[in-house]
PDB file of C-alpha atoms and ligand atoms in Angstrom:
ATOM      1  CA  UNK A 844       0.000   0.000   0.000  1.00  0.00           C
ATOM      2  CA  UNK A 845       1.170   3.439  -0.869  1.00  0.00           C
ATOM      3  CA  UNK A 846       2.018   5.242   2.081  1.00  0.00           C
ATOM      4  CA  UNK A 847      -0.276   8.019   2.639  1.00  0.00           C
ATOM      5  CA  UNK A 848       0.415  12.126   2.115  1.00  0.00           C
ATOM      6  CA  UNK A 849      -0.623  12.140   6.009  1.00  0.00           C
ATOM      7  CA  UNK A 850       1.544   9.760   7.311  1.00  0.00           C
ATOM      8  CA  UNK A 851       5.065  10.516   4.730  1.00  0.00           C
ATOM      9  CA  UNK A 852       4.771  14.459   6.096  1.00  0.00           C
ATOM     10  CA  UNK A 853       4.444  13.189   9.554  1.00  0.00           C
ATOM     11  CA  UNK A 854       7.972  10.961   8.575  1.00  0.00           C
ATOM     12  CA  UNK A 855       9.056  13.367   7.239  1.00  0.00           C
ATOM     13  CA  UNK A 856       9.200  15.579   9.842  1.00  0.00           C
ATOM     14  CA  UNK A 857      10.583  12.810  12.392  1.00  0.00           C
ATOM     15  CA  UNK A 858      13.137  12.705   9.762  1.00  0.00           C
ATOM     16  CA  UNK A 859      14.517  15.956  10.998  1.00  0.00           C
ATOM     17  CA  UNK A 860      13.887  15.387  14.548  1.00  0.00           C
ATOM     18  CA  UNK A 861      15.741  12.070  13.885  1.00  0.00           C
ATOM     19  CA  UNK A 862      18.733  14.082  12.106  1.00  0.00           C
ATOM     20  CA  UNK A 863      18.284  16.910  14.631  1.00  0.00           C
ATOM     21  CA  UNK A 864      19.064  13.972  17.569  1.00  0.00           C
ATOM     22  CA  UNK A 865      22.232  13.715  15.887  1.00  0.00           C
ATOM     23  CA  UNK A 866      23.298  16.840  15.633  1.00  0.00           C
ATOM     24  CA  UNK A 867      21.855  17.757  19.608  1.00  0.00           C
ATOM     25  CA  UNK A 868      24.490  14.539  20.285  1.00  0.00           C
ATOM     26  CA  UNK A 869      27.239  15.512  18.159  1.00  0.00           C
ATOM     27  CA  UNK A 870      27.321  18.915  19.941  1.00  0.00           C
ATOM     28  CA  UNK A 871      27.506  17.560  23.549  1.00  0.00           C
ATOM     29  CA  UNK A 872      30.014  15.407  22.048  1.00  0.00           C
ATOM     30  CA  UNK A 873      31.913  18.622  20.950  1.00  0.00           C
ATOM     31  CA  UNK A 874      31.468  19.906  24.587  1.00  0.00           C
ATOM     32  CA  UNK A 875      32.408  16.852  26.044  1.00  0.00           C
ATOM     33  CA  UNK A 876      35.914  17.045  23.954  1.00  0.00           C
ATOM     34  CA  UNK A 877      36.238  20.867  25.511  1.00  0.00           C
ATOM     35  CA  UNK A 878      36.170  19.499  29.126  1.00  0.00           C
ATOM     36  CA  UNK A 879      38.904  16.732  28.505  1.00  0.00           C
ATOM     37  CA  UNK A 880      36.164  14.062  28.700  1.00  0.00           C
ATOM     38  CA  UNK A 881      37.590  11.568  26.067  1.00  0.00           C
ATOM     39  CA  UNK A 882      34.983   8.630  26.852  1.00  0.00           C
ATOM     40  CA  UNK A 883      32.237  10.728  26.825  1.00  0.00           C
ATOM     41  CA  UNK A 884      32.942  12.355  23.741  1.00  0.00           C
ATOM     42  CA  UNK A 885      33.064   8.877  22.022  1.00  0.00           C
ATOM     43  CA  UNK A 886      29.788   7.788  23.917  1.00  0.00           C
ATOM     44  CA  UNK A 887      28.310  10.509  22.180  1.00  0.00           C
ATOM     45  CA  UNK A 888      29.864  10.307  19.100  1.00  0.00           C
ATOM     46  CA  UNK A 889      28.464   6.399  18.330  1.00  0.00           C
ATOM     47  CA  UNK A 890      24.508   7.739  19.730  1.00  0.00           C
ATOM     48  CA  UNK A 891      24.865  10.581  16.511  1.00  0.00           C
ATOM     49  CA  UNK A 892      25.803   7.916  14.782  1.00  0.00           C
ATOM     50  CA  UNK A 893      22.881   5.391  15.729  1.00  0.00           C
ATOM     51  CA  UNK A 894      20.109   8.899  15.446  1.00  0.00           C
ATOM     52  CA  UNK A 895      21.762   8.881  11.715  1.00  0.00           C
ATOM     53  CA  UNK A 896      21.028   5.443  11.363  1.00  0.00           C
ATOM     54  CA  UNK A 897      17.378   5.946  13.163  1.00  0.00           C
ATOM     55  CA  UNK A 898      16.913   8.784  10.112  1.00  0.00           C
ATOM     56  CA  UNK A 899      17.982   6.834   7.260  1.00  0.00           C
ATOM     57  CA  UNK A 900      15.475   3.908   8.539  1.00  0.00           C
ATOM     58  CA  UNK A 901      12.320   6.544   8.012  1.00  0.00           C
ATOM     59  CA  UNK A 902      14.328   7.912   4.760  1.00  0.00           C
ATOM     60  CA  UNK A 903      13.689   3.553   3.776  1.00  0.00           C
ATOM     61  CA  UNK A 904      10.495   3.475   4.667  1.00  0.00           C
ATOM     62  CA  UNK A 905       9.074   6.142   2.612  1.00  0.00           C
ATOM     63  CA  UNK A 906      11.208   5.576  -0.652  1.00  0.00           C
ATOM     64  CA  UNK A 907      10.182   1.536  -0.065  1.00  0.00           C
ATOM     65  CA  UNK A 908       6.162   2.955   0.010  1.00  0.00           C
ATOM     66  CA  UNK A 909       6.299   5.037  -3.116  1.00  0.00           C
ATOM     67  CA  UNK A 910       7.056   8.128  -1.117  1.00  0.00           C
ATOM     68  CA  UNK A 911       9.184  11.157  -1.838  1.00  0.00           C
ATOM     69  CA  UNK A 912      11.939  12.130   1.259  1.00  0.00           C
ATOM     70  CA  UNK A 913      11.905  15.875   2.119  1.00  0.00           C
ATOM     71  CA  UNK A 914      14.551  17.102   4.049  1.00  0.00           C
ATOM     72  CA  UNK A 915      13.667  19.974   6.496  1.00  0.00           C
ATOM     73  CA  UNK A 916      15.968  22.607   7.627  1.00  0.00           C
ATOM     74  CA  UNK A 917      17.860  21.831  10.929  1.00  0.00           C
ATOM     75  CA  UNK A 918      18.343  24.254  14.267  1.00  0.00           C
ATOM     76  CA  UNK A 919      21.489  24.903  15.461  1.00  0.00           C
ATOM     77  CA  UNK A 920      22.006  22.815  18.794  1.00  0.00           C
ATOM     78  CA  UNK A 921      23.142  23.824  21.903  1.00  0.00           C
ATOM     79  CA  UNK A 922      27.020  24.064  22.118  1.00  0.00           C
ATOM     80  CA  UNK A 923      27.422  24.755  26.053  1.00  0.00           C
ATOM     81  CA  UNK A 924      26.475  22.482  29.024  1.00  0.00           C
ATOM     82  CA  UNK A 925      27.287  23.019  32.714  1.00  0.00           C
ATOM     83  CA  UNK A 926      28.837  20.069  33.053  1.00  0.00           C
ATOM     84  CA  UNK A 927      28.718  15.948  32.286  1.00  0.00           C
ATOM     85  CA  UNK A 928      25.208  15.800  34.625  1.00  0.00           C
ATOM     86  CA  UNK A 929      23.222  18.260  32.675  1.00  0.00           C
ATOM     87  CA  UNK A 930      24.379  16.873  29.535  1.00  0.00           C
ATOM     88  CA  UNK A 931      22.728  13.541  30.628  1.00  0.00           C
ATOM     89  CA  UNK A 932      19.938  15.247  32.363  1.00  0.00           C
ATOM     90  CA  UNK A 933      19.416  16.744  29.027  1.00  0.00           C
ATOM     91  CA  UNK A 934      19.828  13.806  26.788  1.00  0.00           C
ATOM     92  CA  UNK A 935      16.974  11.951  28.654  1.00  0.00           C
ATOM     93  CA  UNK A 936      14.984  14.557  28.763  1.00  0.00           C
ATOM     94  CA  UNK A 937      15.531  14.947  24.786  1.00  0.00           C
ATOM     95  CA  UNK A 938      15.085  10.720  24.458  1.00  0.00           C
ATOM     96  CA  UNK A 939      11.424  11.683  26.522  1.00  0.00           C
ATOM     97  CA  UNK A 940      10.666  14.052  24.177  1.00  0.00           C
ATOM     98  CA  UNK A 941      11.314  11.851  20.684  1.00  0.00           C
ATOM     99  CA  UNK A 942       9.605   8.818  22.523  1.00  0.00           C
ATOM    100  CA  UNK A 943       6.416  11.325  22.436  1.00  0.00           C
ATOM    101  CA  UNK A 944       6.571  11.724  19.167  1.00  0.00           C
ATOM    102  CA  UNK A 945       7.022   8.193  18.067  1.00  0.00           C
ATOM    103  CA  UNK A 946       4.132   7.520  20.398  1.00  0.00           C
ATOM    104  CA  UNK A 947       1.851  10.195  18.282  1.00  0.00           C
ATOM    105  CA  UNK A 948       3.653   8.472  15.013  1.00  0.00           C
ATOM    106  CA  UNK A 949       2.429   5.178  16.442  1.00  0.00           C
ATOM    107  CA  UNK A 950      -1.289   6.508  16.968  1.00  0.00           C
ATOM    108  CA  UNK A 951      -1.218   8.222  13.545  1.00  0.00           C
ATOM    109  CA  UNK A 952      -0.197   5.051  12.007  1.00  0.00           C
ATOM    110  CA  UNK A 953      -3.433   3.173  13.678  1.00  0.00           C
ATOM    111  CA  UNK A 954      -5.747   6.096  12.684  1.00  0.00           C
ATOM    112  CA  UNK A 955      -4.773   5.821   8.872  1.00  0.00           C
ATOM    113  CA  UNK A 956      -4.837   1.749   9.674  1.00  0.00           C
ATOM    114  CA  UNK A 957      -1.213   2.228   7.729  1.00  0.00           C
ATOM    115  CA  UNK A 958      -0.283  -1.587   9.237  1.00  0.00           C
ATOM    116  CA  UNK A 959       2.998  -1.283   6.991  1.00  0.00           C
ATOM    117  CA  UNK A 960       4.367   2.137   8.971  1.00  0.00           C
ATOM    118  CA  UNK A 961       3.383   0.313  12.602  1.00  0.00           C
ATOM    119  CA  UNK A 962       5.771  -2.569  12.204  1.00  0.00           C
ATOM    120  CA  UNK A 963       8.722   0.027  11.569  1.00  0.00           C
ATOM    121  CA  UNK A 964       7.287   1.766  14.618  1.00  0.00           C
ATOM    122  CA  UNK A 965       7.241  -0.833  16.952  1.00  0.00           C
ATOM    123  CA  UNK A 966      10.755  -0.662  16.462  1.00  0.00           C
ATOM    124  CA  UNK A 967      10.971   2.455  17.654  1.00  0.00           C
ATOM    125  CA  UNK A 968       8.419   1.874  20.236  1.00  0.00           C
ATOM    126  CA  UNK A 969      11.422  -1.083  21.234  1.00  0.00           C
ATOM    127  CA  UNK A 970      14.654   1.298  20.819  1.00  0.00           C
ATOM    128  CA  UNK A 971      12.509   4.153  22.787  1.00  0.00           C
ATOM    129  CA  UNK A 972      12.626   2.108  25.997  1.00  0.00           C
ATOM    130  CA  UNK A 973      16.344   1.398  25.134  1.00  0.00           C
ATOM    131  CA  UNK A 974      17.188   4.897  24.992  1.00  0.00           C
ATOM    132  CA  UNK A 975      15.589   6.419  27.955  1.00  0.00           C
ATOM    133  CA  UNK A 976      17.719   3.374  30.232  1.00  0.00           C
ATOM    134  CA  UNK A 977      20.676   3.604  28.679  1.00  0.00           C
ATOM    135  CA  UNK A 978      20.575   7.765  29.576  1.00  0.00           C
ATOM    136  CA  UNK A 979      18.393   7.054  32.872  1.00  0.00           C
ATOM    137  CA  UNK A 980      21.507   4.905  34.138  1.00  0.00           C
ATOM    138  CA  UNK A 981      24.469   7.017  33.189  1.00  0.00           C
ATOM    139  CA  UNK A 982      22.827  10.093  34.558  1.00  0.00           C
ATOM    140  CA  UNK A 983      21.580   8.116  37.865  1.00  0.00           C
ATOM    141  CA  UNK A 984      25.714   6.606  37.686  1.00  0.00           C
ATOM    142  CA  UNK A 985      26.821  10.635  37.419  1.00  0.00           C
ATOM    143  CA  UNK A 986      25.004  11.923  40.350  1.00  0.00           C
ATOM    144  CA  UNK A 987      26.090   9.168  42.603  1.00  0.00           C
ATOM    145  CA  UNK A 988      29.600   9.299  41.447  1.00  0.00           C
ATOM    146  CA  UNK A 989      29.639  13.754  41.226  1.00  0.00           C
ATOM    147  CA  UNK A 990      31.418  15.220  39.016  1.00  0.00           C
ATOM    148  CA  UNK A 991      34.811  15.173  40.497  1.00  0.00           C
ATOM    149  CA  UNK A 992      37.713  13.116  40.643  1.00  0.00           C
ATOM    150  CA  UNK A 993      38.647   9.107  40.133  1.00  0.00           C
ATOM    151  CA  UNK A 994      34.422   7.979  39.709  1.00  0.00           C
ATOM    152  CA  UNK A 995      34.397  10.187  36.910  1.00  0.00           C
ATOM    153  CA  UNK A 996      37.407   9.086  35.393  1.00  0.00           C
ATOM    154  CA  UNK A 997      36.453   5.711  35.902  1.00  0.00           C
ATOM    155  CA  UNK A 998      33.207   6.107  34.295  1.00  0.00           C
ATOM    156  CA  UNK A 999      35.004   7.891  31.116  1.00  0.00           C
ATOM    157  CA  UNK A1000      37.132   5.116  30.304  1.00  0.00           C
ATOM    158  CA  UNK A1001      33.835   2.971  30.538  1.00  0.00           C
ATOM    159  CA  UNK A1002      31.659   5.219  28.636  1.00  0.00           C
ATOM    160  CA  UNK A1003      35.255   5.162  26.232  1.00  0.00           C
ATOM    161  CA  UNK A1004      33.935   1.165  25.812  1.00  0.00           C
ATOM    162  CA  UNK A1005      30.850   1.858  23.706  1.00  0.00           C
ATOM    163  CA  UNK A1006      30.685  -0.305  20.553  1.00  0.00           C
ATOM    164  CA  UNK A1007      29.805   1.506  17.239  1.00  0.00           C
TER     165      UNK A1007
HETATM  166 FE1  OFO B 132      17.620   8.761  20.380  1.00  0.00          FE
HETATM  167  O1  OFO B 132      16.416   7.782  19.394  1.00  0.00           O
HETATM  168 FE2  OFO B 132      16.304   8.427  17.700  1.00  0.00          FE
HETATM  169  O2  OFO B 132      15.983  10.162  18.095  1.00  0.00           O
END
């Protein structure tokens, strides 16, 4: 089934939030690199890479329907953080926010009855979950551990670790 004019604007537009994830990442990345953290630069560095991969997967899914891909224009993300806390604080929070809109994706997708866009968002539904723990832990692993000295070191050379 063709994919709907409805439901490829809404992809669309997750499309940019998906490519805007990326660049929100790639930034704290940057910022991480300013404040000598190595491991959390390279943590942050492989999740742009995965919200890439997360925008190509809707950029599939429309071409594979009959759909055309238009890209939107992009804001510039933040560039300064007050510290490795609020950079986690603030990737959860972000990870909340695109869970909401793959939830209103998801509910689109059963109002149209597009059955061919849900099983691509169940995916997302899936990777959602993934995302929120992954930042819920570091951030709950920084505020034990503050922000100075060896736990922080520690937990850059393990954040270092993260496969691509
Ligand atoms: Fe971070 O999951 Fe996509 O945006």
């Amino acid at each position: 089934m063709e994919i709907s004019k409805k439901m490829q604007d809404a992809l669309n537009d997750q499309i940019r939030e998906e490519l805007y994830s990326a660049y929100i990442y790639l930034g704290m990345a940057a910022y991480c690199e300013s404040i000598n953290l190595q491991g959390f630069a390279h943590w942050m560095k492989v999740q742009s890479q995965e919200e890439l991969e997360h925008a190509l997967k809707f950029y599939e899914h429309i071409h594979d329907r009959g759909g055309r891909v238009i890209l939107q224009a992009l804001n510039q993300p933040p560039a300064e953080y007050q510290g490795p806390t609020d950079v986690f604080a603030k990737t959860l929070e972000h990870e909340q926010y695109i869970t909401g809109c793959i939830h209103r994706l998801y509910a689109l997708a059963v109002e149209e009855k597009d059955y061919a866009s849900l099983g691509l968002l169940q995916w997302f539904v899936d990777e959602q979950i993934e995302e929120e723990k992954n930042a819920t832990e570091i951030l709950n692993l920084l505020k034990m551990a503050g922000e100075k000295g060896q736990a922080l070191v520690m937990l850059d050379r393990q954040l270092a670790q993260r496969g691509d």
